[in-house]
Coordinates of C-alpha atoms in Angstrom, one line a residue:
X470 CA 25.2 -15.8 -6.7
X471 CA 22.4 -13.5 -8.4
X472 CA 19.9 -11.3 -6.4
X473 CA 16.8 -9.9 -8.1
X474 CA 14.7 -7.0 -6.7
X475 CA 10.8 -8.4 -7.9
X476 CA 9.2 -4.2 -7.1
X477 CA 5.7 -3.7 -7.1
X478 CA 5.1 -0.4 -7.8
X479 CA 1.1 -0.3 -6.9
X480 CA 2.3 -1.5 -3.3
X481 CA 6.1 0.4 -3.0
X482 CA 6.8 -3.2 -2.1
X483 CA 10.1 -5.6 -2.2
X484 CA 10.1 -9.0 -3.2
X485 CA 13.7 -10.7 -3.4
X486 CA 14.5 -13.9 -5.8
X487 CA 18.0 -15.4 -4.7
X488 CA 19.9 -17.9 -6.3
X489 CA 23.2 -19.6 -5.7
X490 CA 24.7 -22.9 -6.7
X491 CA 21.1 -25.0 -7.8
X492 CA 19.7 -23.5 -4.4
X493 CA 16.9 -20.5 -4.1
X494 CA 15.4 -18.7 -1.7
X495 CA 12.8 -15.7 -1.6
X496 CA 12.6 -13.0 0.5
X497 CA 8.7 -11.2 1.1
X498 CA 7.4 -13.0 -1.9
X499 CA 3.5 -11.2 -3.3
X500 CA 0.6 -12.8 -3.0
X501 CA 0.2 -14.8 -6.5
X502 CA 3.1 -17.5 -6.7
X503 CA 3.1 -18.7 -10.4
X504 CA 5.4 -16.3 -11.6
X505 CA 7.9 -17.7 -9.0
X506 CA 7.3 -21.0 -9.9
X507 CA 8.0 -20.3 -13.4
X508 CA 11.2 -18.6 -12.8
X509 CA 12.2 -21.2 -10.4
X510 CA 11.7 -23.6 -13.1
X511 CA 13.1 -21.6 -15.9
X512 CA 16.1 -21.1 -13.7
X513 CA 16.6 -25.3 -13.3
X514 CA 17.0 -23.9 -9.2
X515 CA 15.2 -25.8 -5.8
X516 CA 13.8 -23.5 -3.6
X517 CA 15.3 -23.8 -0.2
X518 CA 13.5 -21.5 1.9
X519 CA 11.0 -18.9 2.3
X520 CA 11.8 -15.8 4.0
X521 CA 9.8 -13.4 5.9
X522 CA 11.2 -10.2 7.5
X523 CA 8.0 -10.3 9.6
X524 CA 3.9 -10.5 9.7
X525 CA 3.1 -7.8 7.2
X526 CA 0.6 -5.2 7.5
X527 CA 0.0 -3.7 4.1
X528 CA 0.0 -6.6 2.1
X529 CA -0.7 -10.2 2.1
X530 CA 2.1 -12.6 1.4
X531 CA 2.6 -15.7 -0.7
X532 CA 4.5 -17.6 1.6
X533 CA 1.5 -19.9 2.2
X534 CA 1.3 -21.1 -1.4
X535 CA 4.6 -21.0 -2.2
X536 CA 5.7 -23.7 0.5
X537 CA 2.6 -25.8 -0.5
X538 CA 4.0 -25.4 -3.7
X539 CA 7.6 -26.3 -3.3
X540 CA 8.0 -27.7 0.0
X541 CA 10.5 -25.3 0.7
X542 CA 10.2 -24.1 4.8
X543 CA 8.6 -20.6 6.1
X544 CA 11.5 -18.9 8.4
X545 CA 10.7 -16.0 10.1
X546 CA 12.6 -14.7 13.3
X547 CA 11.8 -15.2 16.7
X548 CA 9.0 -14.0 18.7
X549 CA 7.1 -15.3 15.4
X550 CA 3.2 -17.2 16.5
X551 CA 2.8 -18.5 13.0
X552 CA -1.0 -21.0 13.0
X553 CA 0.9 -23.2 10.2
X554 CA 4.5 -25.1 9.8
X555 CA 7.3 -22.6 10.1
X556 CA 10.5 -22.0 11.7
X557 CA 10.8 -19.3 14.3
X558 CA 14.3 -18.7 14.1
X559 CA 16.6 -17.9 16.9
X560 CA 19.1 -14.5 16.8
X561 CA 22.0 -15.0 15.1
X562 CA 20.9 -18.1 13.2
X563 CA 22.1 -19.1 9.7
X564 CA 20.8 -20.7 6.4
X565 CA 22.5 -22.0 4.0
X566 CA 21.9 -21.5 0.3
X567 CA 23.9 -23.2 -2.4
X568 CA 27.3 -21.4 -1.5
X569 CA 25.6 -18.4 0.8
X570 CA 24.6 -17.8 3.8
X571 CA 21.9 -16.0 5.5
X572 CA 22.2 -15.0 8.4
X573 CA 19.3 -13.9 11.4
X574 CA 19.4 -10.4 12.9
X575 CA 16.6 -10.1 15.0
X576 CA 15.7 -6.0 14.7
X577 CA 12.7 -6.2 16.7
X578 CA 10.9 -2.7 17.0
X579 CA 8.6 -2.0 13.8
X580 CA 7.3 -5.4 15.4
X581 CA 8.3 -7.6 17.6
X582 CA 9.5 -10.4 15.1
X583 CA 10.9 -8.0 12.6
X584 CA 13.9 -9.5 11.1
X585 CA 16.6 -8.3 9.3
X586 CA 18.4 -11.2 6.9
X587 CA 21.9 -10.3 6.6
X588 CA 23.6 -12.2 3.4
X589 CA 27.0 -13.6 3.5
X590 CA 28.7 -14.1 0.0
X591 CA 30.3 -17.3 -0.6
X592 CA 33.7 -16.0 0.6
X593 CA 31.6 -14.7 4.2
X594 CA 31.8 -11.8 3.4
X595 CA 28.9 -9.7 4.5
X596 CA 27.0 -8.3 1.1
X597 CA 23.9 -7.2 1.6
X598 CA 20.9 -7.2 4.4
X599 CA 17.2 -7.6 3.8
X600 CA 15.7 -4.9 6.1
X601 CA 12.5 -5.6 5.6
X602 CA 10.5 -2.9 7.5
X603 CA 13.5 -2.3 10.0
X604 CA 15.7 0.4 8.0
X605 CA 13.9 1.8 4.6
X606 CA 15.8 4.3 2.7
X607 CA 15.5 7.9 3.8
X608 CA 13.7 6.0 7.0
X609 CA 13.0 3.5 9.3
X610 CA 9.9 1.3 10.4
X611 CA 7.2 2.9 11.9
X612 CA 6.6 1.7 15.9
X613 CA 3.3 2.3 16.1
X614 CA 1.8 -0.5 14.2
X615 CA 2.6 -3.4 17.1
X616 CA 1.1 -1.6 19.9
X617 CA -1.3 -3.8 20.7
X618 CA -0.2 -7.0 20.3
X619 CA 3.4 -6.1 22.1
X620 CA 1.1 -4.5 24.9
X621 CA 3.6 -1.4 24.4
X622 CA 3.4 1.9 23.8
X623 CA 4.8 3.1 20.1
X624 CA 7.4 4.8 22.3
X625 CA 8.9 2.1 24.0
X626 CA 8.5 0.5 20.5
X627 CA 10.9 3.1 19.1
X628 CA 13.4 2.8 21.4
X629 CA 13.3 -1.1 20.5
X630 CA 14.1 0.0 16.9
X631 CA 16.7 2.2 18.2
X632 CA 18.7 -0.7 20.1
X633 CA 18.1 -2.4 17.1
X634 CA 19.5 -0.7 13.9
X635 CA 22.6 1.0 16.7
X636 CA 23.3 -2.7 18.0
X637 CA 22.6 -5.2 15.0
X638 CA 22.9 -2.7 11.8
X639 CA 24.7 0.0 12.2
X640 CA 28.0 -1.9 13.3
X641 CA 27.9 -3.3 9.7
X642 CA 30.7 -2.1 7.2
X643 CA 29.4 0.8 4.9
X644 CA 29.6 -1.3 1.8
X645 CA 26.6 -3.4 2.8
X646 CA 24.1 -3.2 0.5
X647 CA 20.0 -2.1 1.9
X648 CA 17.3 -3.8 0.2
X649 CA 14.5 -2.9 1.7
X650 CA 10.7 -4.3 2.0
X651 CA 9.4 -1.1 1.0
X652 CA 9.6 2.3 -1.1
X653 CA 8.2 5.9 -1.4
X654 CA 4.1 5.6 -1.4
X655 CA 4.2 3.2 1.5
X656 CA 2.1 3.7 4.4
X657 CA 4.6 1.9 6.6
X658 CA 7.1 4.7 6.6
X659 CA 6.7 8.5 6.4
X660 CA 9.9 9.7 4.9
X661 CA 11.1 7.5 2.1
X662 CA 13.3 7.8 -0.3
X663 CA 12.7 7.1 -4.6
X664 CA 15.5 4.5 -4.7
X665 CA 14.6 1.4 -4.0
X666 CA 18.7 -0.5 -3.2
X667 CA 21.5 1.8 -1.6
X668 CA 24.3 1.5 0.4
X669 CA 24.5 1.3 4.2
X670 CA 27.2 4.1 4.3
X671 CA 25.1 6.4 2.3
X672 CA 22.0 5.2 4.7
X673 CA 24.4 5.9 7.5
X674 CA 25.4 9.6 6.2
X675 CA 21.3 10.7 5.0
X676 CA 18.7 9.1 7.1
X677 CA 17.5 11.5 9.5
X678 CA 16.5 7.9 11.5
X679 CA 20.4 7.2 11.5
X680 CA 21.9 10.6 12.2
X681 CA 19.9 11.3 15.8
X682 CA 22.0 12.4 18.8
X683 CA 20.7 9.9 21.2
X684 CA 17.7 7.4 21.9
X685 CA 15.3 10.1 23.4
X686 CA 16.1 12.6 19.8
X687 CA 15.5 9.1 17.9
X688 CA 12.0 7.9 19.7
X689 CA 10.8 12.0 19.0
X690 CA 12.2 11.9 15.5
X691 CA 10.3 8.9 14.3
X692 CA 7.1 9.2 16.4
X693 CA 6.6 12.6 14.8
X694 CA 4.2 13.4 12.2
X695 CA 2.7 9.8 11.8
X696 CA -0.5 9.8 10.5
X697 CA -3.0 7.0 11.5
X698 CA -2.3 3.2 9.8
X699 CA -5.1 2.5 7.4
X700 CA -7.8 0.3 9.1
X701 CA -6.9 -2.8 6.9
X702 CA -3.5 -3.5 8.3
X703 CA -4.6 -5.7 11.0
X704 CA -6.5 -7.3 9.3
X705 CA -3.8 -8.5 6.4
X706 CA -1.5 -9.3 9.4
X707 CA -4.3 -11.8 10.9
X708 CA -4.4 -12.9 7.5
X709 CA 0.1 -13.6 7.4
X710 CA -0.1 -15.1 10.4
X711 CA -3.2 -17.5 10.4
X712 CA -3.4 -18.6 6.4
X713 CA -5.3 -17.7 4.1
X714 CA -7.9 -19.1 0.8
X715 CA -5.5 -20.7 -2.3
X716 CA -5.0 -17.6 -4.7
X717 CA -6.2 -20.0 -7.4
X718 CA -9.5 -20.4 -5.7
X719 CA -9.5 -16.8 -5.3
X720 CA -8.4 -16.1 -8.9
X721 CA -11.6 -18.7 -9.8
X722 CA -14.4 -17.0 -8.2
X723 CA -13.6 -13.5 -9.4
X724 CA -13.4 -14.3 -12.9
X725 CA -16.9 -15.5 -13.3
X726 CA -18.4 -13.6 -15.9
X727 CA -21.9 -11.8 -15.1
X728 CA -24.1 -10.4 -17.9
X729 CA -26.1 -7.5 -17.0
X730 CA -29.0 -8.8 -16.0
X731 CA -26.6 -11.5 -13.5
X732 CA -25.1 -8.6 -12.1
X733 CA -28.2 -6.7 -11.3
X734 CA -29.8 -9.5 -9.3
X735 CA -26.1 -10.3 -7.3
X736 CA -26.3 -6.5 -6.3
X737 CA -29.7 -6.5 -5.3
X738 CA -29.6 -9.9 -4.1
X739 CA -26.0 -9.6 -1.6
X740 CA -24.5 -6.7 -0.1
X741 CA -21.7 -6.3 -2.5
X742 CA -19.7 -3.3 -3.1
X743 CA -20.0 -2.6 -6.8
X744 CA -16.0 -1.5 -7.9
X745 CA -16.0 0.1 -11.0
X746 CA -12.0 0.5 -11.7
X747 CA -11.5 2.1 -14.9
X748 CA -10.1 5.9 -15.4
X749 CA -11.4 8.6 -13.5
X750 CA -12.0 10.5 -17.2
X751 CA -14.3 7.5 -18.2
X752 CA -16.0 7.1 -14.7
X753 CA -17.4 10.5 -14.2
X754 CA -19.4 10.2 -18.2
X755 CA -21.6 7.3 -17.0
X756 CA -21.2 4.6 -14.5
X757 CA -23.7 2.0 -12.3
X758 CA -24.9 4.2 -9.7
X759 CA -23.7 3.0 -6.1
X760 CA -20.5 1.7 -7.8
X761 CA -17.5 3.3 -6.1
X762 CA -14.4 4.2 -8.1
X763 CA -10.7 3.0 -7.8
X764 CA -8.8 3.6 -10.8
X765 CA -7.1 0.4 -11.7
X766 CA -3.9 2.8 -12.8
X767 CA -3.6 4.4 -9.9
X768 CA -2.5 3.7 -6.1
X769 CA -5.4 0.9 -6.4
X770 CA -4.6 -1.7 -3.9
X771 CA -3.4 0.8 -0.8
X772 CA -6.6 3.0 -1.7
X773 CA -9.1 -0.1 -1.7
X774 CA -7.7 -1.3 1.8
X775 CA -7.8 2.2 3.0
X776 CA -11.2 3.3 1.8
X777 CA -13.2 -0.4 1.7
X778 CA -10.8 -1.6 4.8
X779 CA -13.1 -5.3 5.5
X780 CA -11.4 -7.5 3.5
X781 CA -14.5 -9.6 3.9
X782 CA -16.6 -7.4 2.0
X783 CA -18.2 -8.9 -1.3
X784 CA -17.1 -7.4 -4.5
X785 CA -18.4 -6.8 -7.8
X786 CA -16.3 -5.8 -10.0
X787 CA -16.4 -3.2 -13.2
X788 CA -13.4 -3.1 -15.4
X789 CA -12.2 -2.3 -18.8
X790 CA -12.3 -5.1 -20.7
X791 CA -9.3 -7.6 -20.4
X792 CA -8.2 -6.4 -17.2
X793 CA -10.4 -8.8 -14.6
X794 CA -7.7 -11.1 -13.8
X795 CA -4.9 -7.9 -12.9
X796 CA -7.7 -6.7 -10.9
X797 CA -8.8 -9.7 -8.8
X798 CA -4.8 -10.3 -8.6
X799 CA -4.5 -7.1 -7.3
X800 CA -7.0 -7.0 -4.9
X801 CA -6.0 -10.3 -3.7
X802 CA -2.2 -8.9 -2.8
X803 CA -4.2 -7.0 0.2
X804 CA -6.5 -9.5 1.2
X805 CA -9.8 -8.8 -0.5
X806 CA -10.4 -12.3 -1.8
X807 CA -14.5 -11.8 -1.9
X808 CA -14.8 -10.9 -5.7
X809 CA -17.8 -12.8 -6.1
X810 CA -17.9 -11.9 -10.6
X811 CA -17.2 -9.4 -13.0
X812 CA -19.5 -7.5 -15.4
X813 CA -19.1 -9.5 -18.7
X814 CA -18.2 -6.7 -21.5
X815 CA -17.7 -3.7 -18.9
X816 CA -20.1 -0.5 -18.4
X817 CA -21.3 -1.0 -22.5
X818 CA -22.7 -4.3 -21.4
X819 CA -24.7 -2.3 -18.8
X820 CA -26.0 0.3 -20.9
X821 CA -26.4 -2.1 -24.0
X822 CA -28.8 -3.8 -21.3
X823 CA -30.7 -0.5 -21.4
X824 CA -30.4 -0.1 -17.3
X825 CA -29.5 3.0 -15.4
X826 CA -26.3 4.8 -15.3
X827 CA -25.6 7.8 -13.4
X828 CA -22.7 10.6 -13.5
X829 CA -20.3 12.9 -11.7
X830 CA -20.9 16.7 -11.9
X831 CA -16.9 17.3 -13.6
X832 CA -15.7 20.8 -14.6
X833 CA -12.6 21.7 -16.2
X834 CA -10.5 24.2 -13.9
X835 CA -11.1 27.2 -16.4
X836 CA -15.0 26.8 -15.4
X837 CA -13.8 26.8 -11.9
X838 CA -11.9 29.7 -12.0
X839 CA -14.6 31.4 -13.5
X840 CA -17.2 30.3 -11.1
X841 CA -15.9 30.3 -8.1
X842 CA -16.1 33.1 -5.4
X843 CA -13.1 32.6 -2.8
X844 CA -14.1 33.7 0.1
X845 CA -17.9 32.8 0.2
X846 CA -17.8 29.3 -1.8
X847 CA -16.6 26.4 0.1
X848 CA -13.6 24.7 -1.8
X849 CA -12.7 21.1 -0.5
X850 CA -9.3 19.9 -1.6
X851 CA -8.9 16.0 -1.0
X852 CA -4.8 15.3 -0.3
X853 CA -2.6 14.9 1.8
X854 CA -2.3 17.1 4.8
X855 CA 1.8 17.7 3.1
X856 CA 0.2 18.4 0.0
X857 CA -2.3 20.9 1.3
X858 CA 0.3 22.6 3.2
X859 CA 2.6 23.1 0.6
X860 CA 0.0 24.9 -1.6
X861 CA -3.5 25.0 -1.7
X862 CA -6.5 27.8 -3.5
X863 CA -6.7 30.2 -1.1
X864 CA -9.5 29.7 1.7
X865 CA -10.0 25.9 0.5
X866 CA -10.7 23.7 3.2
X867 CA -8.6 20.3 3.7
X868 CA -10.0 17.2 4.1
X869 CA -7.8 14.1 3.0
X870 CA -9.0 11.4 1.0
X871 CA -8.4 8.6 3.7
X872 CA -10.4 9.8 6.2
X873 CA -13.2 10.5 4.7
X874 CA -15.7 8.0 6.6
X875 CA -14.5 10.0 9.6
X876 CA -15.7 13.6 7.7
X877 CA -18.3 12.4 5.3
X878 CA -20.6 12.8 8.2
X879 CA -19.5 16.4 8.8
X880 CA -20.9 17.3 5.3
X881 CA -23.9 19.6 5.1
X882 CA -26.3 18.1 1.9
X883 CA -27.7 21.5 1.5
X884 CA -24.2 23.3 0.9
X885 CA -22.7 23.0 -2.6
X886 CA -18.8 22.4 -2.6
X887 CA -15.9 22.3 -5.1
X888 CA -14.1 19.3 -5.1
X889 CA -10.3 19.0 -6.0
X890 CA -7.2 16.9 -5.6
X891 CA -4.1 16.4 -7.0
X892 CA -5.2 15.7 -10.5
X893 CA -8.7 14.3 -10.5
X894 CA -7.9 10.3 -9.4
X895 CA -8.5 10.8 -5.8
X896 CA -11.4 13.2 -6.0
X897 CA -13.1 10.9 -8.3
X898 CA -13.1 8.5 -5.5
X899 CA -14.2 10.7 -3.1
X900 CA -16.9 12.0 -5.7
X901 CA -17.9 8.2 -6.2
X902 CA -18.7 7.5 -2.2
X903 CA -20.4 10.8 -1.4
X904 CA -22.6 9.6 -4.1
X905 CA -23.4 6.4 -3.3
X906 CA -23.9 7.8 0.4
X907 CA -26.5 10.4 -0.6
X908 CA -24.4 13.6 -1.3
X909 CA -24.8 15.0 -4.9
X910 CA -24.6 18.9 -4.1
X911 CA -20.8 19.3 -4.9
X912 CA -19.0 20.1 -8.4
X913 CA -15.4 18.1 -8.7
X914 CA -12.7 19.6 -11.1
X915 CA -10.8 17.5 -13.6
X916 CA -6.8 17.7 -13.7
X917 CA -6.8 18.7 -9.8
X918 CA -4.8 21.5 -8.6
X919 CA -2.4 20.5 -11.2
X920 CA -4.9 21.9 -14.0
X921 CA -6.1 24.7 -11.2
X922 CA -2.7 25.9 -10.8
X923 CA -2.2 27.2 -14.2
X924 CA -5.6 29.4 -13.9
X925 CA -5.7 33.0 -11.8
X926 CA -7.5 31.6 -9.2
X927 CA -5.3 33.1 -5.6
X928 CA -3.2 30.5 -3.9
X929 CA -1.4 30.3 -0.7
X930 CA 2.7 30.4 -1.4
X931 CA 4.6 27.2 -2.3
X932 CA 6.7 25.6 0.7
X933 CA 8.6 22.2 -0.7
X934 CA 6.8 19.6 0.8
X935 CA 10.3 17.7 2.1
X936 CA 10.7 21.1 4.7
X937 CA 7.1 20.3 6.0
X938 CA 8.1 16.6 6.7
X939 CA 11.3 17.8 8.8
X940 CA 9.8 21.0 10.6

């Protein structure tokens, strides 16, 4: 038996690749296929079935593909409406592969097909569970998400999840080992852990999910403090659940090559989004004007579902050279599959063409310290609400990066502003839409509040960020 954690580290997402006896079977598999296909090959294994702890929100999964692929069956657990062939499991089911066996746990709660796959050894012994978005580390699924589509509310959601993990999970022995759908970064949890594997004891003795008195403590506990799902997550689950365009096809159409002049007339010409996704430190020197920035580096995928949030939107795409394919790939894990070309030779192509390029008004944080008067100049600092909290300049207003199509239209054009982040990759974006939306009257500041913090400038005091999440 071997078991292989496949993370993603732009998504905080879980992929499992397991093996046993000539017999495969993945767990969550991403978006692009080929790489399982190779391995599967390489490995001389048959894949036996596809595994889906349920419809997922953040990200859009292979599962499609990969049965077209191989042949190999979709299983999710019951309650599951899948619009192509699958198996809706029933509670307590099991599968073999090779000389294990997987068994269903239906954990209903984050949704109401969530599935946890519990894996027997080939002694039946159990060894480990796939939690998918039932039990993360340091945290458990968030109950708000199914709403709609359960026609509950995210409380009596939560007290699903409760009866869940205290009937189906927790009786399990404490040297079960948790590998989870997702990490820390994920939207679909608030309080996650670094470690991606653990054990269930250890789970059992630290997850503040775990460790509540009773039902009521646990439906307060993990309804607390959730901030709104980003826009796109229905819209990747319609996508899980319904099918979706061949990756390859996808892959296809956004590797056509514009030159500059090609690119022009599909801007002009469509109502693409121009992406430009190269470094925030490149960006702000010279870029095509309306192009918004997501740096390829970064968070990119959660950040262009969050910000862009149709996955229908066409794209144009501007990226250092060489990286079109990890780009379209990446865009394509949460469902943007409308990259309609990519600027042949980057931003020099563009201003080799002679056209127009605009820039970002960057200063270093020394220049900011200097200029700014606390007080009476309006400071604008872009993270997180935990972030904010923990620290922040003194007097600076807060005013996170993900909702800003809710508060762009609160901004006054005739008021200048500072604008700041963590260390300059989200305020770039932020710098790159209130430009393309008219707004040019504000001054962002490289290196964040990282680079600020090591100026004079006054601060509020430092509260760790972990006693803000648990107050």
């Amino acid at each position: 038996m071997n078991i292989e954690q496949i993370y993603t580290g732009c998504l905080a997402q879980g992929a499992y690749y397991i093996t046993s006896n000539g017999e495969a079977a993945i767990i969550d598999p991403l978006r692009e296929v080929e790489p399982y296909l190779s391995r599967l090959s390489k490995d001389g294994v048959k894949l036996k079935y596809i595994f889906e702890t349920h419809f997922h929100a953040d990200f859009v999964s292979g599962h499609v593909d990969l049965s077209k692929e191989t042949g190999a069956p979709i299983v999710y657990g019951p309650n599951a409406a899948c619009e192509f062939d699958c198996i809706s499991a029933v509670d307590g089911q099991e599968f073999k592969i090779g000389d294990i066996t997987i068994k269903v746990l239906h954990t209903p709660g984050h949704t109401m097909e969530s599935t946890t796959f519990l894996l027997k050894d080939e002694n039946g012994k159990d060894y480990c569970i796939f939690s998918g978005d039932t039990l993360f580390l340091g945290d458990v699924g968030r109950p708000d998400l199914a709403q709609k589509a359960a026609h509950m509310t995210q409380d009596e959601l939560a007290g699903l999840l409760y009866d869940s993990l205290m009937n189906k999970i927790m009786p399990l022995s404490d040297d079960v080992i948790v590998y989870p759908a997702h990490g820390a970064g994920s939207a679909c949890g608030k309080n996650m852990m670094k470690e991606t594997v653990d054990t269930l004891g250890n789970q059992k003795r630290v997850n503040y999910a775990l460790n509540q008195p009773d039902r009521e403590s646990f439906i307060k506990a993990v309804t607390e403090g959730l901030l709104p799902p980003p826009a796109y997550f229905g819209l990747n689950v319609a996508m899980n659940k319904k099918g979706y365009e061949s990756f390859e096809t996808v892959l296809s159409q956004g590797m056509k090559a514009l030159s500059a002049d090609e690119f022009e007339l599909a801007a002009e010409s469509t109502d693409a989004l121009i992406l430009d996704t190269r470094d925030n430190t490149l960006f702000y020197r010279g870029f095509i004007p309306q192009s918004i920035n997501i740096g390829l580096t970064g968070d990119f995928a959660p950040w262009v579902g969050a910000l862009i949030v149709d996955v229908k939107q066409p794209i144009l795409l501007v990226t250092d050279e060489g990286n079109e394919e990890e780009t379209v790939t990446r865009l394509s894990r949460v469902g943007f599959d409308h990259v309609i070309g990519h600027l042949k030779g980057g931003f020099k192509a563009w201003l080799d063409a002679g056209k127009e390029a605009d820039i970002v008004d960057r200063i270093t944080a020394e220049q900011f310290a200097n200029e700014v008067k606390i007080g009476s100049d309006k400071v604008v600092d872009v993270r997180r609400e935990s972030e904010y909290a923990a620290e922040h300049v003194e007097d600076a207003y807060n005013r996170p990066l993900a909702y800003i199509n809710d508060w762009i239209k609160d901004v006054n054009p005739k008021e200048h502003f500072f604008l700041h982040c963590a260390g300059g990759y989200r305020s770039m974006m932020a710098a790159s839409i209130l430009q393309a939306r008219g707004f040019r009257n504000f001054t962002e500041i490289a290196g964040g509040f990282g680079a600020i913090s090591s100026t004079a400038i006054p601060k509020t005091d430092f509260i760790c960020q972990s006693k803000i999440m648990h107050s």
